[in-house]
Each structure stands twice: as C-alpha cells, then as structure tokens.
mmCIF file of C-alpha atoms in Angstrom:
data_model
loop_
_atom_site.group_PDB
_atom_site.id
_atom_site.type_symbol
_atom_site.label_atom_id
_atom_site.label_comp_id
_atom_site.label_asym_id
_atom_site.label_seq_id
_atom_site.Cartn_x
_atom_site.Cartn_y
_atom_site.Cartn_z
ATOM 1 C CA MET A 1024 47.099 -6.986 -34.712
ATOM 2 C CA ALA A 1025 47.958 -10.608 -33.859
ATOM 3 C CA ASP A 1026 48.509 -12.177 -30.466
ATOM 4 C CA HIS A 1027 51.700 -10.993 -28.776
ATOM 5 C CA ASP A 1028 54.091 -13.849 -27.967
ATOM 6 C CA LEU A 1029 55.542 -11.812 -25.045
ATOM 7 C CA THR A 1030 58.985 -11.626 -26.643
ATOM 8 C CA GLY A 1031 61.020 -8.974 -24.868
ATOM 9 C CA PHE A 1032 59.228 -9.473 -21.543
ATOM 10 C CA THR A 1033 60.589 -11.568 -18.707
ATOM 11 C CA LYS A 1034 58.190 -13.707 -16.667
ATOM 12 C CA SER A 1035 58.117 -14.192 -12.919
ATOM 13 C CA THR A 1036 55.692 -14.348 -9.994
ATOM 14 C CA PHE A 1037 55.098 -12.376 -6.830
ATOM 15 C CA THR A 1038 53.505 -13.675 -3.645
ATOM 16 C CA HIS A 1039 52.024 -11.675 -0.792
ATOM 17 C CA ASP A 1040 49.615 -12.703 1.953
ATOM 18 C CA GLY A 1041 49.091 -16.112 0.364
ATOM 19 C CA ALA A 1042 48.250 -14.755 -3.119
ATOM 20 C CA THR A 1043 50.609 -15.517 -6.003
ATOM 21 C CA ARG A 1044 50.235 -13.809 -9.361
ATOM 22 C CA ARG A 1045 52.250 -13.790 -12.553
ATOM 23 C CA LEU A 1046 54.306 -10.770 -13.597
ATOM 24 C CA LEU A 1047 55.678 -9.530 -16.895
ATOM 25 C CA ARG A 1048 58.636 -7.154 -16.815
ATOM 26 C CA ARG A 1049 60.534 -5.097 -19.345
ATOM 27 C CA GLY A 1050 63.237 -2.438 -19.120
ATOM 28 C CA THR A 1051 65.530 -1.048 -16.441
ATOM 29 C CA GLY A 1052 65.316 1.870 -14.058
ATOM 30 C CA PRO A 1053 62.622 2.834 -11.516
ATOM 31 C CA ALA A 1054 59.530 0.649 -11.609
ATOM 32 C CA VAL A 1055 56.157 1.589 -13.068
ATOM 33 C CA ILE A 1056 53.333 -0.789 -12.125
ATOM 34 C CA ILE A 1057 50.951 -1.090 -15.099
ATOM 35 C CA MET A 1058 47.525 -2.532 -14.297
ATOM 36 C CA ALA A 1059 45.590 -3.548 -17.385
ATOM 37 C CA GLU A 1060 41.946 -3.016 -18.188
ATOM 38 C CA ILE A 1061 39.425 -5.731 -19.050
ATOM 39 C CA PRO A 1062 40.022 -8.117 -20.814
ATOM 40 C CA GLY A 1063 43.661 -8.087 -19.644
ATOM 41 C CA ILE A 1064 47.190 -7.504 -20.915
ATOM 42 C CA THR A 1065 46.446 -7.142 -24.626
ATOM 43 C CA PRO A 1066 49.053 -6.425 -27.317
ATOM 44 C CA LYS A 1067 48.174 -2.720 -27.069
ATOM 45 C CA VAL A 1068 48.743 -2.717 -23.304
ATOM 46 C CA LEU A 1069 52.086 -4.389 -23.968
ATOM 47 C CA GLY A 1070 52.781 -1.656 -26.511
ATOM 48 C CA PHE A 1071 52.223 0.949 -23.816
ATOM 49 C CA ALA A 1072 54.554 -0.993 -21.508
ATOM 50 C CA GLU A 1073 57.212 -0.959 -24.223
ATOM 51 C CA ARG A 1074 56.954 2.837 -24.362
ATOM 52 C CA VAL A 1075 57.350 3.050 -20.576
ATOM 53 C CA ALA A 1076 60.457 0.832 -20.778
ATOM 54 C CA ALA A 1077 61.874 2.908 -23.649
ATOM 55 C CA SER A 1078 61.494 6.021 -21.493
ATOM 56 C CA GLY A 1079 64.019 4.592 -19.014
ATOM 57 C CA CYS A 1080 61.760 2.842 -16.498
ATOM 58 C CA THR A 1081 61.013 -0.791 -15.678
ATOM 59 C CA ALA A 1082 57.492 -1.694 -16.809
ATOM 60 C CA VAL A 1083 55.972 -4.221 -14.404
ATOM 61 C CA LEU A 1084 52.648 -5.797 -15.391
ATOM 62 C CA PRO A 1085 50.822 -7.975 -12.838
ATOM 63 C CA VAL A 1086 48.458 -10.488 -14.417
ATOM 64 C CA LEU A 1087 45.224 -9.717 -12.544
ATOM 65 C CA PHE A 1088 42.876 -11.360 -15.070
ATOM 66 C CA GLY A 1089 42.829 -12.586 -18.660
ATOM 67 C CA GLU A 1090 45.553 -14.243 -20.727
ATOM 68 C CA PRO A 1091 48.571 -11.992 -21.473
ATOM 69 C CA GLY A 1092 49.192 -11.242 -25.124
ATOM 70 C CA ARG A 1093 45.752 -12.249 -26.366
ATOM 71 C CA ASP A 1094 44.515 -9.985 -29.162
ATOM 72 C CA THR A 1095 40.979 -8.695 -28.592
ATOM 73 C CA ASP A 1096 40.579 -6.517 -31.680
ATOM 74 C CA PRO A 1097 37.244 -7.546 -33.271
ATOM 75 C CA ALA A 1098 38.596 -6.682 -36.724
ATOM 76 C CA ALA A 1099 41.426 -9.170 -36.280
ATOM 77 C CA VAL A 1100 39.904 -12.025 -34.309
ATOM 78 C CA GLY A 1101 36.143 -11.546 -34.693
ATOM 79 C CA TRP A 1102 33.465 -10.677 -32.183
ATOM 80 C CA PRO A 1103 32.913 -14.271 -30.929
ATOM 81 C CA SER A 1104 36.562 -14.483 -29.813
ATOM 82 C CA VAL A 1105 36.350 -11.031 -28.225
ATOM 83 C CA GLY A 1106 33.186 -12.024 -26.413
ATOM 84 C CA ARG A 1107 34.804 -15.138 -24.997
ATOM 85 C CA SER A 1108 37.825 -13.158 -23.768
ATOM 86 C CA LEU A 1109 35.644 -10.504 -22.156
ATOM 87 C CA ALA A 1110 33.380 -13.072 -20.535
ATOM 88 C CA SER A 1111 36.324 -15.041 -19.156
ATOM 89 C CA SER A 1112 37.994 -11.948 -17.681
ATOM 90 C CA LEU A 1113 34.771 -10.591 -16.228
ATOM 91 C CA TRP A 1114 34.029 -13.960 -14.663
ATOM 92 C CA GLN A 1115 37.456 -13.978 -13.001
ATOM 93 C CA VAL A 1116 36.761 -10.503 -11.594
ATOM 94 C CA CYS A 1117 33.184 -11.217 -10.518
ATOM 95 C CA VAL A 1118 33.960 -14.405 -8.611
ATOM 96 C CA SER A 1119 37.017 -12.938 -6.939
ATOM 97 C CA ARG A 1120 36.706 -11.228 -3.572
ATOM 98 C CA GLU A 1121 39.721 -9.123 -4.507
ATOM 99 C CA PHE A 1122 37.702 -6.670 -6.611
ATOM 100 C CA THR A 1123 34.993 -4.254 -5.450
ATOM 101 C CA LEU A 1124 32.515 -3.845 -8.313
ATOM 102 C CA LEU A 1125 29.533 -2.057 -6.813
ATOM 103 C CA ALA A 1126 30.349 -0.752 -3.335
ATOM 104 C CA THR A 1127 31.331 2.881 -2.904
ATOM 105 C CA GLY A 1128 33.813 4.192 -0.349
ATOM 106 C CA ARG A 1129 35.722 0.928 -0.281
ATOM 107 C CA SER A 1130 39.098 -0.060 -1.707
ATOM 108 C CA SER A 1131 39.433 -3.381 -3.505
ATOM 109 C CA ARG A 1132 41.379 -5.962 -1.486
ATOM 110 C CA VAL A 1133 43.824 -6.471 -4.345
ATOM 111 C CA VAL A 1134 45.268 -3.022 -3.584
ATOM 112 C CA ARG A 1135 47.088 -4.477 -0.557
ATOM 113 C CA TRP A 1136 48.797 -6.977 -2.837
ATOM 114 C CA LEU A 1137 49.654 -4.218 -5.305
ATOM 115 C CA ARG A 1138 51.161 -2.056 -2.546
ATOM 116 C CA ALA A 1139 53.363 -4.982 -1.495
ATOM 117 C CA LEU A 1140 54.390 -5.451 -5.136
ATOM 118 C CA ALA A 1141 55.293 -1.761 -5.381
ATOM 119 C CA ALA A 1142 57.448 -2.033 -2.248
ATOM 120 C CA ALA A 1143 59.246 -5.078 -3.632
ATOM 121 C CA GLU A 1144 59.805 -3.440 -7.022
ATOM 122 C CA HIS A 1145 61.144 -0.278 -5.396
ATOM 123 C CA GLU A 1146 63.708 -2.351 -3.529
ATOM 124 C CA ARG A 1147 64.555 -4.272 -6.700
ATOM 125 C CA CYS A 1148 64.716 -1.365 -9.167
ATOM 126 C CA GLY A 1149 65.780 1.552 -6.982
ATOM 127 C CA GLY A 1150 65.113 5.171 -7.837
ATOM 128 C CA PRO A 1151 63.170 7.798 -5.882
ATOM 129 C CA GLY A 1152 59.986 5.734 -5.864
ATOM 130 C CA VAL A 1153 57.491 3.791 -7.950
ATOM 131 C CA GLY A 1154 54.945 4.923 -10.523
ATOM 132 C CA ALA A 1155 51.570 3.333 -11.137
ATOM 133 C CA VAL A 1156 49.100 3.322 -14.012
ATOM 134 C CA GLY A 1157 45.612 1.896 -13.742
ATOM 135 C CA MET A 1158 43.295 1.493 -16.709
ATOM 136 C CA CYS A 1159 39.512 1.391 -16.603
ATOM 137 C CA LEU A 1160 38.623 -1.299 -14.034
ATOM 138 C CA THR A 1161 41.990 -0.822 -12.325
ATOM 139 C CA GLY A 1162 42.104 2.978 -12.580
ATOM 140 C CA GLY A 1163 41.260 3.570 -8.934
ATOM 141 C CA PHE A 1164 43.871 1.057 -7.787
ATOM 142 C CA ALA A 1165 46.657 3.501 -8.673
ATOM 143 C CA LEU A 1166 45.027 6.145 -6.503
ATOM 144 C CA ALA A 1167 44.620 3.796 -3.542
ATOM 145 C CA MET A 1168 48.239 2.666 -3.926
ATOM 146 C CA ALA A 1169 49.320 6.283 -3.377
ATOM 147 C CA THR A 1170 48.933 5.834 0.378
ATOM 148 C CA ASP A 1171 52.276 4.004 0.248
ATOM 149 C CA GLU A 1172 55.365 6.102 0.930
ATOM 150 C CA ARG A 1173 57.225 4.610 -2.006
ATOM 151 C CA LEU A 1174 54.757 6.057 -4.474
ATOM 152 C CA VAL A 1175 54.745 9.420 -2.729
ATOM 153 C CA ALA A 1176 58.496 9.576 -3.260
ATOM 154 C CA ALA A 1177 57.888 9.310 -6.985
ATOM 155 C CA ARG A 1178 54.889 11.653 -7.016
ATOM 156 C CA ALA A 1179 53.746 9.875 -10.140
ATOM 157 C CA VAL A 1180 50.435 8.100 -9.794
ATOM 158 C CA PRO A 1181 48.187 8.584 -12.834
ATOM 159 C CA PRO A 1182 44.886 6.658 -12.784
ATOM 160 C CA PRO A 1183 43.543 6.753 -16.359
ATOM 161 C CA GLN A 1184 39.882 5.867 -16.811
ATOM 162 C CA PRO A 1185 38.853 4.988 -13.218
ATOM 163 C CA SER A 1186 35.652 2.951 -13.738
ATOM 164 C CA LEU A 1187 35.064 1.305 -10.347
ATOM 165 C CA PRO A 1188 32.607 1.188 -8.750
ATOM 166 C CA LEU A 1189 30.477 0.465 -11.820
ATOM 167 C CA ALA A 1190 28.465 3.605 -12.572
ATOM 168 C CA CYS A 1191 25.030 1.970 -12.528
ATOM 169 C CA THR A 1192 23.537 4.660 -10.253
ATOM 170 C CA ARG A 1193 24.168 8.386 -9.922
ATOM 171 C CA SER A 1194 25.829 8.016 -6.513
ATOM 172 C CA ARG A 1195 28.262 5.456 -7.898
ATOM 173 C CA ALA A 1196 28.943 7.634 -10.946
ATOM 174 C CA GLY A 1197 30.309 10.315 -8.598
ATOM 175 C CA ALA A 1198 32.529 8.065 -6.489
ATOM 176 C CA ILE A 1199 35.625 5.920 -6.825
ATOM 177 C CA ASP A 1200 36.756 2.646 -5.255
ATOM 178 C CA ILE A 1201 38.859 4.019 -2.414
ATOM 179 C CA SER A 1202 38.016 4.189 1.267
ATOM 180 C CA PRO A 1203 37.551 7.626 2.909
ATOM 181 C CA GLY A 1204 40.552 7.027 5.161
ATOM 182 C CA GLU A 1205 42.851 6.167 2.275
ATOM 183 C CA LEU A 1206 41.584 9.109 0.261
ATOM 184 C CA ALA A 1207 42.366 11.392 3.182
ATOM 185 C CA VAL A 1208 45.915 10.048 3.241
ATOM 186 C CA VAL A 1209 46.283 10.696 -0.499
ATOM 187 C CA ARG A 1210 44.909 14.240 -0.012
ATOM 188 C CA ARG A 1211 47.426 14.994 2.749
ATOM 189 C CA ARG A 1212 50.271 13.698 0.646
ATOM 190 C CA CYS A 1213 49.165 15.818 -2.289
ATOM 191 C CA GLU A 1214 49.289 18.872 -0.009
ATOM 192 C CA ARG A 1215 52.516 17.909 1.763
ATOM 193 C CA ASP A 1216 54.559 16.161 -0.901
ATOM 194 C CA GLY A 1217 53.263 17.579 -4.170
ATOM 195 C CA LEU A 1218 51.824 14.256 -5.327
ATOM 196 C CA GLN A 1219 50.136 14.702 -8.700
ATOM 197 C CA VAL A 1220 47.237 12.522 -9.856
ATOM 198 C CA LEU A 1221 46.565 12.461 -13.592
ATOM 199 C CA GLY A 1222 43.240 11.252 -14.974
ATOM 200 C CA LEU A 1223 42.348 10.595 -18.614
ATOM 201 C CA ARG A 1224 38.905 10.151 -20.164
ATOM 202 C CA PHE A 1225 36.868 10.687 -23.279
ATOM 203 C CA ARG A 1226 33.897 12.997 -22.857
ATOM 204 C CA GLY A 1227 30.685 11.008 -23.042
ATOM 205 C CA ASP A 1228 32.301 7.794 -21.764
ATOM 206 C CA ARG A 1229 29.626 6.177 -19.598
ATOM 207 C CA LEU A 1230 32.146 3.904 -17.916
ATOM 208 C CA VAL A 1231 34.070 6.955 -16.665
ATOM 209 C CA PRO A 1232 31.381 9.616 -16.102
ATOM 210 C CA GLY A 1233 32.257 13.266 -15.710
ATOM 211 C CA ASP A 1234 30.882 13.175 -12.142
ATOM 212 C CA ARG A 1235 33.775 10.923 -11.186
ATOM 213 C CA PHE A 1236 36.354 13.471 -12.302
ATOM 214 C CA ALA A 1237 34.375 16.224 -10.559
ATOM 215 C CA TYR A 1238 34.566 14.160 -7.367
ATOM 216 C CA LEU A 1239 38.351 13.855 -7.670
ATOM 217 C CA ARG A 1240 38.670 17.604 -8.280
ATOM 218 C CA ARG A 1241 36.682 18.311 -5.120
ATOM 219 C CA GLU A 1242 38.715 15.868 -3.044
ATOM 220 C CA LEU A 1243 42.221 16.565 -4.383
ATOM 221 C CA GLY A 1244 41.995 20.131 -5.690
ATOM 222 C CA ASP A 1245 44.759 21.242 -8.034
ATOM 223 C CA ALA A 1246 46.657 17.999 -7.408
ATOM 224 C CA PHE A 1247 44.181 16.254 -9.717
ATOM 225 C CA VAL A 1248 45.024 17.007 -13.345
ATOM 226 C CA ALA A 1249 42.229 15.988 -15.701
ATOM 227 C CA VAL A 1250 42.798 15.345 -19.388
ATOM 228 C CA GLU A 1251 39.401 15.107 -21.074
ATOM 229 C CA LEU A 1252 39.274 14.427 -24.806
ATOM 230 C CA ASP A 1253 36.456 14.728 -27.315
ATOM 231 C CA ALA A 1254 35.160 11.413 -28.612
ATOM 232 C CA GLU A 1255 36.253 12.461 -32.092
ATOM 233 C CA ALA A 1256 39.881 12.220 -30.917
ATOM 234 C CA ALA A 1257 39.600 8.432 -30.493
ATOM 235 C CA ASN A 1258 41.059 6.064 -33.067
ATOM 236 C CA PRO A 1259 38.240 5.482 -35.580
ATOM 237 C CA ALA A 1260 39.704 2.089 -36.481
ATOM 238 C CA SER A 1261 38.490 0.706 -33.160
ATOM 239 C CA ALA A 1262 35.150 -1.069 -33.173
ATOM 240 C CA LEU A 1263 34.566 -0.082 -29.548
ATOM 241 C CA ALA A 1264 33.146 3.167 -28.174
ATOM 242 C CA PRO A 1265 35.825 5.725 -27.147
ATOM 243 C CA HIS A 1266 37.225 4.681 -23.780
ATOM 244 C CA SER A 1267 40.878 3.533 -23.686
ATOM 245 C CA VAL A 1268 43.012 6.632 -24.199
ATOM 246 C CA LEU A 1269 46.432 4.969 -23.943
ATOM 247 C CA THR A 1270 45.704 1.708 -25.734
ATOM 248 C CA GLU A 1271 42.695 0.756 -27.827
ATOM 249 C CA HIS A 1272 41.801 4.288 -28.937
ATOM 250 C CA LEU A 1273 45.304 5.720 -29.209
ATOM 251 C CA ILE A 1274 46.255 7.373 -32.509
ATOM 252 C CA ASP A 1275 50.012 7.134 -32.265
ATOM 253 C CA GLU A 1276 50.870 10.148 -34.400
ATOM 254 C CA PRO A 1277 52.444 13.468 -33.306
ATOM 255 C CA GLY A 1278 49.850 16.154 -32.714
ATOM 256 C CA GLN A 1279 46.986 13.740 -32.070
ATOM 257 C CA PRO A 1280 45.211 14.403 -28.738
ATOM 258 C CA THR A 1281 45.574 10.793 -27.595
ATOM 259 C CA ARG A 1282 49.301 10.841 -28.446
ATOM 260 C CA GLN A 1283 49.652 14.088 -26.479
ATOM 261 C CA ALA A 1284 47.924 12.377 -23.531
ATOM 262 C CA LEU A 1285 50.374 9.460 -23.814
ATOM 263 C CA ASP A 1286 53.306 11.866 -23.891
ATOM 264 C CA THR A 1287 51.930 13.613 -20.790
ATOM 265 C CA VAL A 1288 51.926 10.317 -18.888
ATOM 266 C CA LEU A 1289 55.431 9.389 -20.028
ATOM 267 C CA ASP A 1290 56.703 12.874 -19.204
ATOM 268 C CA LEU A 1291 55.277 12.546 -15.711
ATOM 269 C CA PHE A 1292 57.359 9.418 -15.147
ATOM 270 C CA ARG A 1293 60.481 10.968 -16.685
ATOM 271 C CA ILE A 1294 60.189 14.016 -14.438
ATOM 272 C CA ARG A 1295 59.233 12.314 -11.181
ATOM 273 C CA LEU A 1296 61.156 9.054 -11.469
ATOM 274 C CA LEU A 1297 64.137 9.991 -13.638
ATOM 275 C CA GLY A 1298 64.545 13.683 -12.821
ATOM 276 C CA GLU A 1299 64.344 14.734 -16.463
ATOM 277 C CA GLN A 1300 62.833 17.870 -17.991
ATOM 278 C CA PRO A 1301 59.522 17.700 -19.908
ATOM 279 C CA SER A 1302 59.882 16.702 -23.543
ATOM 280 C CA ARG A 1303 57.719 15.790 -26.489
ATOM 281 C CA THR A 1304 59.120 13.000 -28.556
ATOM 282 C CA ALA A 1305 57.710 11.793 -31.841
#
C-alpha cells in the first residue's frame, strides 16, 4: 500500500486552550472522532475512516502525532522507513506533556482538547451525540471523553486496544489512563444512560494485556463489551505482531473475525448515532 494523498478528506484546524491541531474530515452526519495509533494516521486508518463515512457519519481525525497518509507497511516501504516514522511519532508523544505514558489513575491532558473538539463537532454535525474511537495509545482517550454529555447522548464510545499506561509493570497492566473521578462519571453514565463501551484486542497482545480488560469489566460491569480474538485471526500479511484489529491486522472479508469486529463497531455507530437496526454488510 502506497502513501495516501488524502484525496476525499477535507483539511482544517481546531484550537482550544491555546493548542491548535490539524483535522481531516470525511462524510456527513453525526461526528465520530477517530484517534489514530502510533505512528499516526496511516492509509489503513484512513481506510477505516472511509468506512465510518460510508456508514452515514462524519469521520473526524485529529492529527495528534505523525504525518497523515504516510504508509508504514514494512513490506511496502522497508523497515528503515518504518523505524523512522515510529521514532518520530514516539518522540512527539514522549516530549509532549499532553500524553500520560507511565502514570496510572491519571487522564492525559489531551483529553480536554478532545472533549472540546467533540463539543464543536456535535454543534457542527448535529445528531444525538458524538462517537469516539481510540486505537492503541489513544484507546483510553475515548473512555475518558465519555464524561462529556455529548458522547453520552450517542452512547457510542468504543476504545479499541487501550494501551496506556504502558504495561511495563503488573500494576500498570491492570489499569488504564483515566482518573478515578472520571471513571466514576463514566460508570454512573453507563448505569443511568445505557452507555456501552466496546473494547477490542488480540489474546496474547502484550501492549493490551488481559488484565486491562478485566479491570474494565470490574469497573463498568456489563456496560463493557469485550471482543477478544485469537492471534490466528490477524492478517498474516502484516509483519507486525497481532495488535491492530481495525487497521493493520484486519482481514476485510466476510466471516473473518476481524471483519466481524469492524462490523460490530460500525453497527454501534449506526444504532446509537443514526437510529438504525443492526446489520452485517459485506
């Protein structure tokens, strides 16, 4: 897969509390905030955004790190290029005070900016609320954003692959980057408003350990819906270990477990944001 030239996506910026970031947007209808994983908004992340837009929603992608459209498939661009992209994105994250890499029980500061973005997109796009998808590094951001009323109205806040804080100790493996107070708000809204939190992971993924999903089950009860796939379900064409259910390791064929997981996410947005009935499209 080659670099994506961003055709079909409009470009803009959003500023809140002195921080200005670039945005990519595609589609019409209620907004879905899509937060990319390291190394950034790759062609496969853009492919996921295209599916969200085709479902009847507006896909909104904030550029949090990396260069949008850059291909990071080792088979296409080689490992040296991939290494440079990863190093550049990780450096942006590590030197920024907006991201919480190691601390537990703390929300990353960028979540405040993302909540403001969600409020602005709700006003712009309308609908019952806003959806949010976080991937890997940004997985917990979607959960922390659920303290905002606009996301509760949508009841659609899936956080695939929540990998912060980095699981370098057992205590961090069983936690997520959200403060206790914000988690309590999310729990109350799950009980009161029927908010559903969807999590996706491959079994054996060290970046998203099983303890983290167990923690979310304890904290959110039945409101947390876990989709856990065997590593064998990952796309074997990827040179990377199974991790990215919706992008890098997706096998986009009917009946494939990763495709079923993708359909589950899209159905959640159709039901909560568009008022449609569940469906399974090829």
